[in-house]
Structures are given as structure tokens and as C-alpha cells.
PDB file of C-alpha atoms in Angstrom:
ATOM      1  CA  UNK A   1       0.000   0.000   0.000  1.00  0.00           C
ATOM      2  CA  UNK A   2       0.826   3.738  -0.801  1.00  0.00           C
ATOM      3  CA  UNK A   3      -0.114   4.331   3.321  1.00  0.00           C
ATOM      4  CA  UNK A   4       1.142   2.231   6.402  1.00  0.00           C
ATOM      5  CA  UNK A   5      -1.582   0.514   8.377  1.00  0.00           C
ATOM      6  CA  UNK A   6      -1.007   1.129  12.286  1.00  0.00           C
ATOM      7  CA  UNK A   7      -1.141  -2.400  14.429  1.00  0.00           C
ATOM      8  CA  UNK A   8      -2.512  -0.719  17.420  1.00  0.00           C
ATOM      9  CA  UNK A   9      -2.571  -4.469  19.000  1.00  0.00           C
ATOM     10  CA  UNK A  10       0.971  -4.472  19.642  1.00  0.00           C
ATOM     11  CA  UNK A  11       1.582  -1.102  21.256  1.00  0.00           C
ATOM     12  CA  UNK A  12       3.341  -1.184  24.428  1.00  0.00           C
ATOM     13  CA  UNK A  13       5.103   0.764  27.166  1.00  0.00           C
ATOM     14  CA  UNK A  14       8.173   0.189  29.024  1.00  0.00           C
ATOM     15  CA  UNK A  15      11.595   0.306  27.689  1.00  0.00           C
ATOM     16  CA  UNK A  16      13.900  -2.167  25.942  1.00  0.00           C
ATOM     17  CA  UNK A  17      17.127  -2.505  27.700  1.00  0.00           C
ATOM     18  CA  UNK A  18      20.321  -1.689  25.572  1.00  0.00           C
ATOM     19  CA  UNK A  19      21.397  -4.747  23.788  1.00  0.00           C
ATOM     20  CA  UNK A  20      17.960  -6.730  24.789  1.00  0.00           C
ATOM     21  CA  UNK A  21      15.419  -7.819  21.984  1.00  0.00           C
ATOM     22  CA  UNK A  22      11.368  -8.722  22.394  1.00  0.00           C
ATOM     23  CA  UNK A  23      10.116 -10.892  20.029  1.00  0.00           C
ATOM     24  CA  UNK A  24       6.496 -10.853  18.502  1.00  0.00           C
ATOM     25  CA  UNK A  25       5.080 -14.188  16.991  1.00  0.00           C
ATOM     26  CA  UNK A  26       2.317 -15.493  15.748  1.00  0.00           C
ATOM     27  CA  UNK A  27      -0.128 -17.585  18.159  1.00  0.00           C
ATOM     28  CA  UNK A  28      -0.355 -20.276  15.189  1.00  0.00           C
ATOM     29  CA  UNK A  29       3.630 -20.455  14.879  1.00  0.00           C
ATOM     30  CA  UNK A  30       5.079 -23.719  15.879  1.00  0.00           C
ATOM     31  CA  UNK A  31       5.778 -24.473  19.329  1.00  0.00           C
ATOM     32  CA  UNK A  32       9.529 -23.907  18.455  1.00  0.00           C
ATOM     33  CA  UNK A  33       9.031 -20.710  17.844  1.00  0.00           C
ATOM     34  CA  UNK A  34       6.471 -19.824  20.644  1.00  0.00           C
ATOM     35  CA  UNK A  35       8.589 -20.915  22.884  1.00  0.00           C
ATOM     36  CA  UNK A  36      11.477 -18.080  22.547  1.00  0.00           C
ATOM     37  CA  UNK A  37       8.224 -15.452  21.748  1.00  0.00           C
ATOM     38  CA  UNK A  38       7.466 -12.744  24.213  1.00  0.00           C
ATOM     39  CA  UNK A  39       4.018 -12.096  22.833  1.00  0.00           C
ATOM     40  CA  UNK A  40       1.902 -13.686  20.522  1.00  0.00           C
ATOM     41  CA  UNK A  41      -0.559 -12.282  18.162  1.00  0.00           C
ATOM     42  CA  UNK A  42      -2.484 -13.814  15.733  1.00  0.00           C
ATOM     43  CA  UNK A  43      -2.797 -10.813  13.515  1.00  0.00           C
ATOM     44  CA  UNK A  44       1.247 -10.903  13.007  1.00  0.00           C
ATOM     45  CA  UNK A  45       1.525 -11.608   9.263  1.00  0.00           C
ATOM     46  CA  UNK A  46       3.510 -11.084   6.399  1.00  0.00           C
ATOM     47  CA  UNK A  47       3.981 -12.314   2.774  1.00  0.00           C
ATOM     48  CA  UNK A  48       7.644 -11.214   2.476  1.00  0.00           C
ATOM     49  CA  UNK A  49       7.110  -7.841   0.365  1.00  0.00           C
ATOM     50  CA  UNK A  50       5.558  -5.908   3.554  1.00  0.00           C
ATOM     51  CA  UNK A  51       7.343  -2.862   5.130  1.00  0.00           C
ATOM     52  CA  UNK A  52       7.020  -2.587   8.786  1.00  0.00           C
ATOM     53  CA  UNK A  53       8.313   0.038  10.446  1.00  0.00           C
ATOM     54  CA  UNK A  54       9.151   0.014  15.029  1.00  0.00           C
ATOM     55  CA  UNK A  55       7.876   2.933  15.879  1.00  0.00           C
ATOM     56  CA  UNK A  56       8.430   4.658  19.648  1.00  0.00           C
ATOM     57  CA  UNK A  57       5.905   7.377  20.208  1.00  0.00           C
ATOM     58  CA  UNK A  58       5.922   9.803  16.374  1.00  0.00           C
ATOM     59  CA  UNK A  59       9.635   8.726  15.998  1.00  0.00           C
ATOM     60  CA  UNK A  60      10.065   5.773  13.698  1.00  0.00           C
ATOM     61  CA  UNK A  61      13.255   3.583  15.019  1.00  0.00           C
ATOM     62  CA  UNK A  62      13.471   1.117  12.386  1.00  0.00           C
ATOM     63  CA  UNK A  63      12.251  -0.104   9.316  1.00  0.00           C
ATOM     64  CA  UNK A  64      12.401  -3.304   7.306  1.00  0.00           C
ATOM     65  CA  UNK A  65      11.179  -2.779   3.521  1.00  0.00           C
ATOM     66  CA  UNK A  66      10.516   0.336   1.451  1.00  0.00           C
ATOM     67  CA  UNK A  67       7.223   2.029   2.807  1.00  0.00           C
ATOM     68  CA  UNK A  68       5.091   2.483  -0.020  1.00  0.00           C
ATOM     69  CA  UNK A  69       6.856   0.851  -2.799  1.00  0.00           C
ATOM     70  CA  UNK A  70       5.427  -2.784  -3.739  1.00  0.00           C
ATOM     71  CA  UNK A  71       8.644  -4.492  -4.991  1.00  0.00           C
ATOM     72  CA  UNK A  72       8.410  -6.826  -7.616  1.00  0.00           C
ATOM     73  CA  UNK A  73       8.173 -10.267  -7.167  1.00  0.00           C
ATOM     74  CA  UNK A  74       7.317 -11.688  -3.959  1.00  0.00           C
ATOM     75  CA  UNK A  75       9.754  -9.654  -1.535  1.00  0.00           C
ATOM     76  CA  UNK A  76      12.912  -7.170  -0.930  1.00  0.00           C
ATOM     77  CA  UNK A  77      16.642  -8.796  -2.487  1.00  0.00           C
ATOM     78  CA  UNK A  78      17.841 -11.469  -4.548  1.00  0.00           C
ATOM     79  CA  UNK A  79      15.378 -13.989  -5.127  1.00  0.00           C
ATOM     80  CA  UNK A  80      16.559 -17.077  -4.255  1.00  0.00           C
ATOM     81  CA  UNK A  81      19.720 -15.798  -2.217  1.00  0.00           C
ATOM     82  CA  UNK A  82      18.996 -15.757   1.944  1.00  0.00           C
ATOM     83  CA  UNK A  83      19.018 -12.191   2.022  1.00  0.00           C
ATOM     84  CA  UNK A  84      15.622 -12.280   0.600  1.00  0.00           C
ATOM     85  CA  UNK A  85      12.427 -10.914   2.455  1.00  0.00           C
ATOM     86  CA  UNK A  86      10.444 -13.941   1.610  1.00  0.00           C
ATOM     87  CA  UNK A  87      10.570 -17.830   3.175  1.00  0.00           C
ATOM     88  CA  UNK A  88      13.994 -16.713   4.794  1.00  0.00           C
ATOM     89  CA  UNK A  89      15.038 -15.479   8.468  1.00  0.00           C
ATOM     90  CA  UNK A  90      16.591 -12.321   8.622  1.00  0.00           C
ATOM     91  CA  UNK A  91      18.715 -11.298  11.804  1.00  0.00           C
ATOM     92  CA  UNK A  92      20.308  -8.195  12.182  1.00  0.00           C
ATOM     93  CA  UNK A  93      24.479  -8.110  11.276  1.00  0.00           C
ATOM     94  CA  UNK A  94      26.157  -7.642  14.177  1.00  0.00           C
ATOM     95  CA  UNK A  95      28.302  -4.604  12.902  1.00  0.00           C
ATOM     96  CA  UNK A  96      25.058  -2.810  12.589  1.00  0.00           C
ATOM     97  CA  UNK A  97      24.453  -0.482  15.819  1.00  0.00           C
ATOM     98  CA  UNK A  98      21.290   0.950  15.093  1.00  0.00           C
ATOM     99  CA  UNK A  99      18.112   0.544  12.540  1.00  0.00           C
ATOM    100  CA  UNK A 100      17.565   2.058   9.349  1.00  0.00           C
ATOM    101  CA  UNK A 101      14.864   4.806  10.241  1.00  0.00           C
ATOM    102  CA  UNK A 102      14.004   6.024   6.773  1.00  0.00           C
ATOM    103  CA  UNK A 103      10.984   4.318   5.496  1.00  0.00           C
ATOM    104  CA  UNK A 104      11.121   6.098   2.107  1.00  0.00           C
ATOM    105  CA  UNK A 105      14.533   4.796   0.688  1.00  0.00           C
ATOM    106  CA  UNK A 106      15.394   2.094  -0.970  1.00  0.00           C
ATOM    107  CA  UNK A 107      15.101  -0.885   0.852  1.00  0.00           C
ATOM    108  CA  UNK A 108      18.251  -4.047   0.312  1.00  0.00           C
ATOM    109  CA  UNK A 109      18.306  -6.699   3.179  1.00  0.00           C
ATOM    110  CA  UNK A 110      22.420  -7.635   2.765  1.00  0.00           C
ATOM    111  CA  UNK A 111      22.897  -4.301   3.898  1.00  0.00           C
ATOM    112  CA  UNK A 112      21.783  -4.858   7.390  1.00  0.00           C
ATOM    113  CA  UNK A 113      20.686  -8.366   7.958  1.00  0.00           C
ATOM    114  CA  UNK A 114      22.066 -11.827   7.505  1.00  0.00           C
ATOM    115  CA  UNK A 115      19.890 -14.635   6.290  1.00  0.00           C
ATOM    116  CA  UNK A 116      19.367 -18.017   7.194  1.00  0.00           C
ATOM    117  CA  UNK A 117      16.833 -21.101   5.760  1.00  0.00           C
ATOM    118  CA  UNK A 118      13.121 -20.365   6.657  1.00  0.00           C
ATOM    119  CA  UNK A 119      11.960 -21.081  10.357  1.00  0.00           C
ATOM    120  CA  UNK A 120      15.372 -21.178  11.580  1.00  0.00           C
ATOM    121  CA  UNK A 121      15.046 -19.982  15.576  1.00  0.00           C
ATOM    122  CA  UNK A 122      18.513 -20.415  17.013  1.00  0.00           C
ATOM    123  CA  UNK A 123      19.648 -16.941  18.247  1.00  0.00           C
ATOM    124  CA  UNK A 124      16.485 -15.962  18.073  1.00  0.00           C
ATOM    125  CA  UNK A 125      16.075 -13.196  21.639  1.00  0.00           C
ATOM    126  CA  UNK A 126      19.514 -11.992  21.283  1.00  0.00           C
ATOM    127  CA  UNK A 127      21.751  -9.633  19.542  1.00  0.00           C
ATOM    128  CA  UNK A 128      25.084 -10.097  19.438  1.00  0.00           C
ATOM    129  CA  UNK A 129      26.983  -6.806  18.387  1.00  0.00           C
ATOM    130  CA  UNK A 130      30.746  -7.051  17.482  1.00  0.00           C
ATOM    131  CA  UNK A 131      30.867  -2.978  16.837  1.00  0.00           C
TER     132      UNK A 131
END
């Protein structure tokens, strides 16, 4: 879409500590998954060529995918490659210090994130920075 949709079901309050992580799933995700999840919401879904942005109050933090730009094929990257948006899992490189909070630019996973085979959950909760 041309306009973001707001998830007001996953606003919270509280702070993140520096170098912690909370992780979202879906409540139909395998138990594997559930297990390392600090909430669950069944309304958590994407087809690989969605832009969501982490926002904290009006100031966007982060942003995975171009907001507003529908890219072609079924997600962000090389198709086929694991730094692809779709049926891959995408962690954050450890070099990277902080998120990319421009919504509007062009939008490459290798520049940030590192990816492995779909459903792969081992790390997933932590952050390990080598900065």
C-alpha cells in the first residue's frame, strides 16, 4: 500500500534494555518458535514484500522494507539468495548499531541483515553486536 496501516494491537510501554530484543510471533507459529516469543498475536503476518516500520511514540526507530513501494516479485533482495524478504530469516548483522529509520529509501536486506533457511530460531532473543 501507498499508506502504512497502524497495528494498534501491539503497542506497548516500558523500555527495551540496551542490547535486549522482544520478540512478537504469531499464536499459530510452531511451538519452536512460541517458545522463545514474548508475545503472541495472531494478527502478526507477512507475505515477504511488507514494510514494517518500530515505531516509539511519532519517531520511527526502524524499518524493514521500502514504505510504499510494492517491490516486484514476492519480496525485498535477490530472489533465491537468503538475504531475501520472503521464506527466509533475517537477523540483524552484528556490525550494525542501530536501525535504518528512513521508510522512504530504498530498501536491500544484505545491507543490514544476515539470512538463514526459513523457520530457523537459534539466536532468536539476542543480539550479538561485534561494533
Amino acid at each position: 500500500a501507498t499508506t502504512a496501516s497502524q497495528v494498534s494491537a501491539l503497542n506497548t510501554s516500558g523500555e527495551l534494555s540496551n542490547g535486549g530484543t522482544y520478540v512478537v510471533c504469531n499464536s499459530s507459529s510452531v511451538q519452536a518458535l512460541k517458545d522463545v516469543c514474548q508475545r503472541q498475536w495472531s494478527g502478526l503476518t507477512f507475505n515477504g514484500n511488507d514494510a514494517v516500520e518500530l515505531v516509539c511514540g511519532t519517531q520511527v526507530v526502524d524499518v524493514i522494507g521500502q514504505v510504499g513501494y510494492n517491490p516486484p516479485g514476492t519480496g525485498w533482495g535477490v530472489s533465491g539468495s537468503l538475504q531475501y524478504t520472503a521464506d527466509r530469516t533475517l537477523r540483524r548483522k552484528c556490525g550494525v548499531g542501530s536501525g535504518d529509520a528512513d521508510g522512504s529509501d530504498a530498501f536491500d536486506p544484505a545491507t543490514q541483515w544476515d539470512g538463514y533457511a526459513v523457520d530457523t530460531f537459534t539466536g532468536l532473543g539476542s543480539h550479538t553486536t561485534c561494533l
